[in-house]
Short mmCIF file of C-alpha atoms and ligand atoms in Angstrom, two decimals:
data_model
loop_
_atom_site.label_atom_id
_atom_site.label_comp_id
_atom_site.label_asym_id
_atom_site.label_seq_id
_atom_site.Cartn_x
_atom_site.Cartn_y
_atom_site.Cartn_z
CA MET A 1 85.44 -26.75 34.92
CA ASP A 2 88.05 -23.98 34.90
CA LYS A 3 89.37 -22.57 31.66
CA PHE A 4 91.92 -19.97 30.61
CA VAL A 5 91.16 -17.05 28.34
CA ILE A 6 94.39 -15.89 26.72
CA ASN A 7 94.75 -12.81 24.54
CA GLY A 8 97.85 -12.96 22.39
CA PRO A 9 100.34 -12.41 21.08
CA CYS A 10 102.29 -11.59 24.25
CA LYS A 11 106.01 -11.24 24.83
CA ALA A 12 107.44 -12.69 28.02
CA PHE A 13 109.60 -10.20 29.91
CA GLY A 14 110.72 -10.08 33.52
CA THR A 15 111.78 -12.34 36.35
CA ILE A 16 110.11 -15.57 37.32
CA ARG A 17 110.75 -18.17 40.02
CA VAL A 18 110.13 -21.86 39.42
CA SER A 19 108.34 -23.86 42.11
CA GLY A 20 109.71 -27.01 43.71
CA SER A 21 109.89 -30.14 41.58
CA LYS A 22 106.54 -31.93 41.45
CA ASN A 23 107.97 -35.35 40.66
CA ALA A 24 110.76 -35.17 43.26
CA SER A 25 108.13 -34.09 45.80
CA LEU A 26 105.88 -37.07 45.03
CA ALA A 27 108.73 -39.56 45.54
CA ILE A 28 109.83 -37.83 48.75
CA LEU A 29 106.26 -37.72 50.08
CA ALA A 30 105.99 -41.48 49.43
CA ALA A 31 109.27 -42.03 51.29
CA THR A 32 107.86 -40.32 54.40
CA LEU A 33 105.92 -43.56 54.96
CA LEU A 34 109.19 -45.03 56.25
CA PHE A 35 109.47 -42.55 59.13
CA ASP A 36 108.36 -42.67 62.77
CA GLU A 37 109.96 -39.26 63.34
CA PRO A 38 108.51 -36.02 61.93
CA VAL A 39 109.71 -34.83 58.53
CA GLU A 40 109.84 -31.19 57.48
CA LEU A 41 109.72 -30.45 53.76
CA ARG A 42 110.25 -27.08 52.13
CA ASN A 43 109.46 -25.96 48.60
CA ILE A 44 106.89 -28.68 47.87
CA PRO A 45 104.68 -27.22 45.10
CA HIS A 46 100.99 -26.97 45.97
CA VAL A 47 99.55 -28.49 42.82
CA ARG A 48 96.79 -31.01 42.38
CA ASP A 49 99.12 -34.06 42.26
CA THR A 50 100.86 -33.21 45.54
CA THR A 51 97.52 -32.33 47.14
CA VAL A 52 96.17 -35.76 46.19
CA PHE A 53 99.32 -37.32 47.67
CA PHE A 54 98.71 -35.38 50.90
CA ASP A 55 95.19 -36.89 50.90
CA LEU A 56 96.64 -40.35 50.35
CA LEU A 57 99.04 -39.91 53.29
CA ARG A 58 96.18 -38.62 55.45
CA SER A 59 94.07 -41.64 54.45
CA LEU A 60 96.94 -43.79 55.77
CA ASN A 61 96.73 -41.83 59.06
CA LYS A 62 99.67 -39.51 58.63
CA LYS A 63 99.15 -35.98 59.89
CA ILE A 64 100.20 -33.08 57.66
CA ILE A 65 100.61 -29.52 58.82
CA ILE A 66 101.08 -26.87 56.16
CA SER A 67 102.55 -23.50 57.17
CA LYS A 68 100.46 -20.38 56.49
CA ASP A 69 102.68 -19.27 53.60
CA LYS A 70 102.58 -22.89 52.30
CA LYS A 71 106.38 -22.94 52.06
CA LYS A 72 106.85 -25.62 54.71
CA ILE A 73 104.99 -28.82 55.45
CA LYS A 74 105.45 -31.16 58.40
CA ILE A 75 104.45 -34.80 58.31
CA TYR A 76 103.85 -36.71 61.55
CA ASN A 77 102.45 -40.06 62.50
CA SER A 78 98.99 -39.35 63.87
CA LYS A 79 97.75 -41.06 67.02
CA LYS A 80 95.71 -43.52 64.96
CA LYS A 81 97.33 -46.73 63.77
CA ILE A 82 98.86 -46.42 60.31
CA SER A 83 96.60 -47.87 57.61
CA THR A 84 98.04 -49.87 54.71
CA PHE A 85 95.05 -49.50 52.37
CA CYS A 86 95.28 -47.19 49.32
CA SER A 87 91.82 -46.74 47.82
CA TYR A 88 90.89 -46.71 44.15
CA ALA A 89 89.29 -43.28 44.68
CA LEU A 90 92.72 -41.80 45.42
CA VAL A 91 94.96 -43.96 43.22
CA LYS A 92 92.83 -43.27 40.12
CA GLN A 93 93.57 -39.56 40.53
CA LEU A 94 97.31 -40.06 40.67
CA ARG A 95 99.28 -42.95 39.20
CA ALA A 96 102.28 -42.01 41.35
CA SER A 97 100.27 -43.37 44.31
CA ILE A 98 101.88 -46.72 43.43
CA LEU A 99 105.01 -45.27 45.07
CA ALA A 100 103.29 -45.88 48.42
CA LEU A 101 103.69 -49.63 47.88
CA GLY A 102 107.45 -49.75 48.55
CA GLY A 103 107.13 -47.81 51.80
CA LEU A 104 104.13 -49.70 53.16
CA ILE A 105 105.47 -53.16 52.38
CA SER A 106 108.89 -52.39 53.83
CA LYS A 107 107.66 -50.67 57.00
CA HIS A 108 104.50 -52.66 57.72
CA GLY A 109 104.98 -55.94 55.83
CA LYS A 110 101.69 -55.53 53.97
CA ALA A 111 99.71 -53.25 51.67
CA VAL A 112 96.50 -53.30 49.71
CA ILE A 113 96.68 -50.79 46.90
CA SER A 114 94.47 -50.22 43.90
CA ALA A 115 96.13 -51.06 40.57
CA PRO A 116 96.64 -47.68 38.87
CA GLY A 117 95.56 -48.52 35.29
CA GLY A 118 96.56 -46.54 32.20
CA CYS A 119 96.31 -42.83 31.45
CA ALA A 120 96.16 -40.38 28.56
CA ILE A 121 99.86 -40.77 27.67
CA GLY A 122 100.01 -44.56 27.59
CA THR A 123 99.14 -47.87 29.23
CA ARG A 124 101.82 -47.28 31.87
CA PRO A 125 102.15 -50.77 33.32
CA ILE A 126 103.71 -51.38 36.75
CA ASN A 127 105.29 -54.77 36.02
CA TYR A 128 108.83 -53.44 36.70
CA HIS A 129 107.73 -52.26 40.17
CA LEU A 130 106.01 -55.54 41.02
CA ASN A 131 108.68 -57.86 39.60
CA ALA A 132 111.47 -56.04 41.39
CA LEU A 133 109.59 -56.01 44.72
CA LYS A 134 108.90 -59.71 44.26
CA ARG A 135 112.65 -60.32 44.00
CA LEU A 136 113.00 -58.62 47.37
CA GLY A 137 110.57 -61.14 48.83
CA MET A 138 107.20 -59.40 48.43
CA LYS A 139 104.30 -61.72 47.57
CA PHE A 140 101.23 -60.35 45.88
CA LYS A 141 97.86 -61.24 44.36
CA LEU A 142 95.56 -59.15 42.24
CA LYS A 143 91.99 -59.32 43.58
CA GLY A 144 89.08 -57.09 42.59
CA GLY A 145 91.37 -54.51 40.97
CA TYR A 146 93.58 -54.29 44.08
CA ILE A 147 97.13 -55.51 44.64
CA HIS A 148 97.23 -57.44 47.92
CA ALA A 149 100.89 -57.54 48.92
CA THR A 150 102.67 -59.09 51.89
CA ALA A 151 106.23 -59.55 53.12
CA LYS A 152 105.69 -61.30 56.44
CA ASN A 153 109.36 -61.62 57.37
CA GLY A 154 110.42 -58.33 55.85
CA LEU A 155 112.17 -57.77 52.56
CA LYS A 156 115.39 -59.63 51.85
CA GLU A 157 118.80 -59.24 50.30
CA ASN A 158 119.22 -59.22 46.52
CA ASN A 159 122.16 -58.17 44.43
CA LYS A 160 120.67 -58.27 41.01
CA ILE A 161 117.60 -56.16 40.72
CA ASN A 162 117.21 -54.59 37.28
CA LEU A 163 115.00 -51.51 37.17
CA ASN A 164 114.97 -51.04 33.38
CA LEU A 165 115.65 -47.30 33.80
CA SER A 166 112.07 -46.77 35.00
CA VAL A 167 111.79 -43.63 37.14
CA GLY A 168 108.88 -44.89 39.27
CA ALA A 169 110.19 -48.45 39.71
CA SER A 170 113.60 -47.06 40.75
CA GLU A 171 111.93 -44.80 43.32
CA ASN A 172 109.71 -47.57 44.67
CA LEU A 173 112.67 -49.94 45.09
CA ILE A 174 114.91 -47.32 46.69
CA ILE A 175 112.16 -46.64 49.22
CA ALA A 176 111.53 -50.36 49.79
CA SER A 177 115.23 -51.13 50.35
CA THR A 178 116.09 -48.32 52.78
CA LEU A 179 115.02 -49.93 56.08
CA GLY A 180 115.98 -53.39 57.34
CA ASP A 181 119.13 -55.42 57.80
CA SER A 182 119.91 -56.46 54.28
CA THR A 183 121.99 -54.97 51.50
CA VAL A 184 120.39 -54.47 48.12
CA ASN A 185 122.12 -53.62 44.86
CA LEU A 186 119.90 -51.96 42.29
CA HIS A 187 120.97 -51.97 38.63
CA ARG A 188 119.87 -49.93 35.61
CA VAL A 189 118.47 -47.39 38.02
CA ALA A 190 116.92 -44.28 36.43
CA ILE A 191 119.21 -41.29 37.06
CA GLU A 192 116.64 -38.54 36.53
CA PRO A 193 117.38 -35.67 38.96
CA GLU A 194 114.17 -36.55 40.85
CA VAL A 195 115.51 -40.06 41.63
CA LYS A 196 118.79 -38.54 42.82
CA GLU A 197 116.86 -36.13 45.03
CA LEU A 198 114.99 -39.00 46.65
CA VAL A 199 118.35 -40.55 47.54
CA MET A 200 119.62 -37.23 48.94
CA PHE A 201 116.48 -36.84 51.02
CA LEU A 202 116.72 -40.36 52.48
CA ASN A 203 120.45 -39.95 53.19
CA SER A 204 119.67 -36.66 54.98
CA ALA A 205 117.68 -38.80 57.44
CA GLY A 206 120.42 -41.37 58.02
CA ALA A 207 119.81 -43.85 55.17
CA ASN A 208 122.88 -45.57 53.73
CA ILE A 209 122.44 -45.32 49.97
CA LYS A 210 125.42 -44.96 47.62
CA TRP A 211 125.81 -44.63 43.89
CA ILE A 212 128.47 -47.25 43.14
CA GLY A 213 128.19 -46.90 39.37
CA LYS A 214 126.54 -44.47 36.96
CA ARG A 215 123.27 -46.38 37.21
CA THR A 216 123.94 -48.70 40.16
CA LEU A 217 122.95 -48.14 43.76
CA ARG A 218 124.04 -50.00 46.87
CA ILE A 219 121.57 -49.68 49.72
CA ILE A 220 122.59 -50.93 53.15
CA GLY A 221 119.45 -51.18 55.25
CA VAL A 222 119.24 -49.04 58.40
CA LYS A 223 117.11 -49.69 61.50
CA LYS A 224 115.29 -46.36 61.39
CA LEU A 225 115.29 -42.94 59.81
CA ASN A 226 115.91 -39.78 61.82
CA ARG A 227 113.94 -36.58 61.95
CA THR A 228 114.95 -34.45 58.95
CA SER A 229 114.31 -31.15 57.23
CA TYR A 230 114.76 -31.07 53.46
CA THR A 231 114.34 -28.45 50.72
CA VAL A 232 113.23 -29.74 47.33
CA ASN A 233 115.06 -28.30 44.27
CA GLY A 234 113.19 -26.39 41.57
CA ASP A 235 111.17 -28.10 38.86
CA ARG A 236 113.34 -28.64 35.77
CA ILE A 237 110.35 -29.11 33.46
CA GLU A 238 108.78 -25.88 34.67
CA LEU A 239 112.08 -24.07 34.16
CA SER A 240 112.37 -25.24 30.57
CA THR A 241 108.72 -24.33 29.98
CA TRP A 242 109.36 -20.67 30.83
CA ALA A 243 112.63 -20.77 28.87
CA VAL A 244 110.69 -21.97 25.81
CA LEU A 245 108.09 -19.23 26.28
CA ALA A 246 110.83 -16.56 26.33
CA THR A 247 112.34 -18.09 23.19
CA MET A 248 109.12 -18.42 21.21
CA THR A 249 107.83 -14.92 22.03
CA ALA A 250 111.24 -13.26 21.39
CA GLY A 251 111.11 -12.07 24.99
CA LYS A 252 113.63 -12.09 27.82
CA LEU A 253 113.26 -13.87 31.16
CA LYS A 254 115.39 -14.19 34.24
CA ILE A 255 114.53 -17.50 35.87
CA ASP A 256 115.29 -18.26 39.53
CA GLY A 257 114.62 -21.17 41.84
CA PHE A 258 116.73 -23.96 40.33
CA ASN A 259 119.99 -24.67 42.06
CA ASN A 260 122.02 -26.86 39.73
CA ILE A 261 121.90 -25.59 36.20
CA LYS A 262 124.32 -28.28 34.96
CA LEU A 263 121.43 -30.75 35.25
CA LEU A 264 119.67 -29.01 32.37
CA LYS A 265 122.48 -29.28 29.83
CA THR A 266 120.58 -31.27 27.17
CA GLU A 267 117.51 -29.06 26.98
CA LEU A 268 119.35 -25.74 27.28
CA ASP A 269 121.91 -26.76 24.60
CA LEU A 270 118.98 -27.54 22.29
CA LEU A 271 117.35 -24.20 23.02
CA ARG A 272 120.63 -22.50 22.16
CA LYS A 273 120.74 -24.39 18.86
CA ILE A 274 117.20 -23.28 18.12
CA GLY A 275 118.32 -19.69 18.62
CA ALA A 276 117.96 -18.60 22.25
CA SER A 277 120.71 -16.69 23.95
CA ILE A 278 121.29 -18.15 27.43
CA LYS A 279 123.42 -16.72 30.21
CA TYR A 280 123.89 -17.75 33.82
CA LYS A 281 124.37 -15.58 36.86
CA LYS A 282 124.91 -17.84 39.88
CA ASN A 283 121.74 -19.92 39.84
CA GLN A 284 119.76 -17.54 37.69
CA ILE A 285 119.21 -18.28 34.02
CA ILE A 286 118.79 -15.36 31.68
CA ILE A 287 117.19 -16.36 28.43
CA GLN A 288 116.40 -14.24 25.43
CA GLY A 289 114.57 -15.28 22.29
CA LYS A 290 115.21 -14.15 18.73
CA LYS A 291 112.81 -13.48 15.88
CA LYS A 292 114.47 -16.13 13.69
CA LEU A 293 114.50 -19.63 15.11
CA LYS A 294 116.26 -22.64 13.64
CA ASN A 295 114.64 -26.00 12.93
CA ILE A 296 116.01 -29.08 14.68
CA ASN A 297 115.41 -32.84 15.17
CA ILE A 298 114.82 -34.11 18.70
CA SER A 299 114.48 -37.60 20.21
CA THR A 300 113.19 -38.21 23.73
CA LYS A 301 115.31 -40.46 25.94
CA GLU A 302 115.90 -41.31 29.57
CA TYR A 303 118.02 -38.78 31.50
CA PRO A 304 120.48 -37.33 30.59
CA GLY A 305 118.66 -37.47 27.25
CA PHE A 306 115.90 -35.07 26.20
CA PRO A 307 112.89 -35.46 28.56
CA THR A 308 109.63 -36.83 27.17
CA ASP A 309 107.80 -34.26 29.33
CA LEU A 310 109.25 -31.47 27.18
CA ALA A 311 108.44 -32.94 23.76
CA CYS A 312 105.15 -31.06 23.34
CA ILE A 313 106.60 -27.87 24.86
CA PHE A 314 109.44 -27.87 22.32
CA GLY A 315 106.91 -29.03 19.70
CA VAL A 316 104.96 -25.76 19.82
CA LEU A 317 108.22 -23.79 19.80
CA LEU A 318 109.40 -25.62 16.67
CA CYS A 319 106.16 -24.64 14.89
CA LYS A 320 107.71 -21.18 14.80
CA ALA A 321 111.18 -22.27 13.61
CA ASN A 322 112.42 -21.72 10.09
CA GLY A 323 111.90 -25.05 8.31
CA ARG A 324 110.90 -28.62 9.13
CA SER A 325 111.68 -30.20 12.50
CA THR A 326 110.98 -33.65 13.90
CA ILE A 327 110.34 -34.98 17.39
CA LYS A 328 110.67 -38.72 18.01
CA GLU A 329 108.95 -40.03 21.15
CA ASN A 330 110.72 -43.07 22.59
CA ILE A 331 109.33 -43.30 26.14
CA PHE A 332 105.52 -43.32 26.05
CA GLU A 333 103.35 -44.72 23.26
CA ASN A 334 100.65 -42.08 23.29
CA ARG A 335 102.19 -38.71 23.77
CA PHE A 336 100.96 -36.87 20.67
CA ASN A 337 97.46 -35.97 21.86
CA TRP A 338 98.40 -32.28 21.99
CA ILE A 339 98.93 -32.14 18.24
CA ALA A 340 95.27 -32.12 17.13
CA GLU A 341 94.54 -29.04 19.25
CA VAL A 342 97.71 -27.19 18.22
CA ARG A 343 96.62 -27.77 14.62
CA ARG A 344 93.48 -25.78 15.45
CA LEU A 345 95.77 -22.80 16.19
CA GLY A 346 97.43 -23.26 12.80
CA GLY A 347 100.23 -25.71 13.67
CA LYS A 348 101.28 -27.79 10.65
CA ILE A 349 102.19 -31.10 12.25
CA GLN A 350 101.88 -34.65 10.98
CA ILE A 351 102.34 -37.87 12.92
CA LYS A 352 104.23 -40.80 11.41
CA GLY A 353 104.53 -43.67 13.88
CA ASN A 354 106.34 -42.28 16.91
CA LYS A 355 107.55 -39.20 15.06
CA ALA A 356 105.94 -35.76 14.83
CA ILE A 357 106.90 -33.86 11.70
CA ILE A 358 106.56 -30.15 12.26
CA GLU A 359 106.56 -27.65 9.42
CA GLY A 360 107.89 -24.34 10.66
CA ASN A 361 107.08 -20.67 10.09
CA THR A 362 103.64 -20.96 11.67
CA LYS A 363 101.83 -17.81 12.71
CA PHE A 364 99.43 -19.12 15.34
CA GLN A 365 95.89 -17.71 15.28
CA GLY A 366 93.82 -17.82 18.48
CA ALA A 367 91.00 -20.40 18.71
CA GLU A 368 88.04 -21.06 21.01
CA GLU A 369 87.39 -24.19 23.05
CA LEU A 370 90.83 -25.79 22.88
CA MET A 371 90.90 -29.06 24.82
CA SER A 372 93.82 -30.01 27.08
CA SER A 373 94.87 -33.65 26.69
CA ASP A 374 97.19 -34.13 29.67
CA LEU A 375 99.34 -32.00 31.98
CA ARG A 376 102.20 -31.17 29.61
CA GLY A 377 99.87 -31.03 26.59
CA SER A 378 97.76 -28.44 28.39
CA VAL A 379 100.83 -26.31 29.10
CA ALA A 380 101.95 -26.58 25.46
CA LEU A 381 98.52 -25.43 24.33
CA CYS A 382 98.76 -22.39 26.62
CA LEU A 383 102.20 -21.49 25.24
CA ALA A 384 100.89 -21.73 21.69
CA ALA A 385 97.86 -19.60 22.65
CA ILE A 386 100.14 -16.98 24.27
CA SER A 387 102.05 -16.61 21.01
CA SER A 388 98.86 -16.62 18.86
CA SER A 389 97.16 -13.49 17.51
CA GLY A 390 93.80 -12.94 19.13
CA ARG A 391 91.76 -14.67 21.79
CA SER A 392 92.03 -18.33 22.75
CA VAL A 393 90.15 -20.37 25.30
CA VAL A 394 91.93 -23.38 26.81
CA ASN A 395 89.61 -25.89 28.46
CA ARG A 396 90.18 -28.70 30.97
CA ILE A 397 92.99 -26.85 32.69
CA TYR A 398 92.63 -29.14 35.69
CA MET A 399 95.24 -31.09 33.70
CA LEU A 400 97.66 -28.16 33.92
CA ASP A 401 96.76 -27.66 37.60
CA ARG A 402 98.12 -31.15 38.30
CA GLY A 403 101.66 -29.91 37.98
CA MET A 404 102.06 -26.16 37.42
CA GLU A 405 101.84 -24.03 40.54
CA ASN A 406 100.27 -20.56 40.10
CA PHE A 407 100.67 -20.76 36.32
CA GLU A 408 98.46 -17.82 35.42
CA LYS A 409 99.76 -15.62 38.24
CA LYS A 410 103.34 -16.22 37.14
CA ALA A 411 102.44 -15.76 33.45
CA ARG A 412 100.67 -12.45 34.19
CA SER A 413 103.73 -11.20 36.09
CA ILE A 414 105.82 -11.51 32.89
CA GLY A 415 103.32 -9.77 30.63
CA VAL A 416 100.92 -12.49 29.51
CA SER A 417 97.24 -11.61 29.20
CA ILE A 418 95.61 -14.64 30.81
CA LYS A 419 92.48 -15.03 32.93
CA ARG A 420 91.05 -18.07 34.71
CA ILE A 421 87.31 -18.55 34.39
CA SER A 422 85.81 -20.90 36.95
N1 EPU B 1 107.23 -48.99 32.17
C1 EPU B 1 106.87 -50.31 32.07
N2 EPU B 1 106.65 -51.00 33.24
C2 EPU B 1 106.76 -50.41 34.46
C3 EPU B 1 107.14 -49.05 34.55
C4 EPU B 1 107.37 -48.35 33.37
O1 EPU B 1 106.74 -50.87 31.00
O2 EPU B 1 106.55 -51.09 35.48
C5 EPU B 1 107.46 -48.22 30.93
C6 EPU B 1 106.45 -47.07 30.78
O3 EPU B 1 105.23 -47.52 30.22
C7 EPU B 1 107.21 -46.10 29.91
C8 EPU B 1 108.66 -46.29 30.38
O4 EPU B 1 108.70 -47.56 31.02
O5 EPU B 1 107.10 -46.48 28.59
C9 EPU B 1 109.18 -45.24 31.34
O6 EPU B 1 108.29 -45.08 32.44
P1 EPU B 1 108.78 -44.60 33.88
O7 EPU B 1 108.47 -45.67 34.85
O8 EPU B 1 110.20 -44.13 33.77
O9 EPU B 1 107.84 -43.36 34.12
P2 EPU B 1 106.95 -43.01 35.40
O10 EPU B 1 107.71 -43.28 36.63
O11 EPU B 1 105.61 -43.62 35.23
C10 EPU B 1 107.86 -40.56 35.58
C11 EPU B 1 107.24 -39.19 35.69
C12 EPU B 1 106.66 -38.80 34.33
C13 EPU B 1 107.79 -38.79 33.31
C14 EPU B 1 108.44 -40.19 33.26
C15 EPU B 1 109.62 -40.29 32.33
C16 EPU B 1 106.50 -39.07 37.97
C17 EPU B 1 105.37 -39.01 38.93
N3 EPU B 1 106.19 -39.21 36.69
O12 EPU B 1 106.79 -41.45 35.22
O13 EPU B 1 106.18 -37.47 34.48
O14 EPU B 1 107.27 -38.50 32.04
O15 EPU B 1 108.89 -40.54 34.60
O16 EPU B 1 110.58 -39.37 32.66
O17 EPU B 1 107.65 -38.95 38.38
C18 EPU B 1 104.61 -35.72 34.30
O18 EPU B 1 105.20 -35.15 35.23
O19 EPU B 1 103.70 -35.18 33.63
C19 EPU B 1 104.97 -37.08 33.95
C20 EPU B 1 104.20 -37.85 33.17
#
C-alpha cells in the first residue's frame, strides 16, 4: 500500500492549477448513460473514483477512449448491447455508482444495481434516491443485496418530487427525468455547483432543464440527446485545499483552473477572517498566509453554506490559529475520524457530539505511521504533516488518490518535501 513521506515544515510558494471537479465529473459520467451519440469530456480528473466509474461504464458496454495527454475522453456506445447490471465488485468501490440507476432506468426501463452500503463518513442511505424514483414510476425490490428496478412503460410525470437537498438524489433524478415525454418538477434540489454543472452539461446536449426557483427545476423530457463536447470546471474542494495550505504555512500561492470564483464566497470569506490575504486576477486566486491566524467558529451546511468536505481541511488550519475554534458537522454523522491522527501530530482537539473543539497555537510535530481515514481526512493529515517539524509518514493514501489528482507532484512544485513510497 502506498504511503507518503513528508519532511516539514514547508512553506507553499508558487503557482498551482486545480484539476477538474471530481464530483461534477462523476455525475456527468453517469449522465452519459442517456446518450446514443458520442460524448467528449475535457478536464475530467484521472483519480481513482473516476477510474472506477470508467470501469463501471465499460462493464455496461460503453467504450471509453482517453487521449494520450489524458485531457480529453470520448464515450461511445460499443457494438455490444448495453448491459444494465452494476456489480457489487464495482459499486463497493464507489458509492456514487448509484448515480447509474437514474440513467439505466430511464433509458432502458430496467437496472440491477448493488446496494452501496455505508462508508467511513456515515451510513449514507439512498432512500431519497429510491423514493423519488418510485414517484416517477420506478418499481424496485431488494434481493440478495441488489436493487432490481423496472419501469416497463418508462418514467412518468410528477410535479412534486422533494429531493431533501441531497446532492446525489438530485443528480440521479435530474438524469432520470431528462429523456421521455413528460414534464417533471423537482423541489428542494441541491444547488451545489456540481449539480448545476450536470444541468449545464445535459443542456449542452439539447436537454430542456430550467431552474424555475432557487431550488426548483423544471425538466421537460426530450426524445434524445445530441453529440456534445463539454469542459468540466475546476474542483472547488481542491482549490480551497491549496488555499488552506498557503494560509497555514504562511506561504503564497497563485491558483488557476477554476472559472467562477464567486462560487467560493463562503469558504474564501472564512479564510479571509482567519487571516489570509486573497486577491483575484481574472480567474486566478492569489492567496497569502500570515504568521498570526485568528480563531473562528464554523458550521457545515448545504451549499451555499460551508462544505462538509472542507471541515477537516479547515480543522487542521484552525489548530494553528490563536485561540479556541469550533467546527460543527451537520451533514454526515461520522466525519471526525481524522481527529485521532491529527492529535498524534500534536493537535489539541476534543469532540463533543457533532462539534469539534480545537485549541489553537499548535506547533505540529511529525509522526510515523499516520493512518488516513477517508479521502478528505487523508488530505487534512498531509496538510498537517507538511506544516509539522520533522518527518511524517502518511499511510493508506489510496484514500487521497480517490479524489486528488497528482497530489504529490503538485505539492512538490510549490516547495513541499513529499515522496510516495509504493
Ligand atoms: N441522505 C439520506 N438519504 C439519501 C441521500 C442522502 O439520508 O438517500 C443524507 C446523507 O446520509 C447525508 C445527507 O443526506 O447525511 C447529505 O447527503 P448527500 O446525498 O447530499 O451526499 P452525497 O450525494 O452522498 C455528495 C458528495 C460528497 C459530499 C456530499 C455533501 C459526490 C460523489 N459526493 O455526496 O463528497 O460530501 O455530497 O456535499 O458527489 C467527497 O467528495 O469526498 C464526498 C464525500
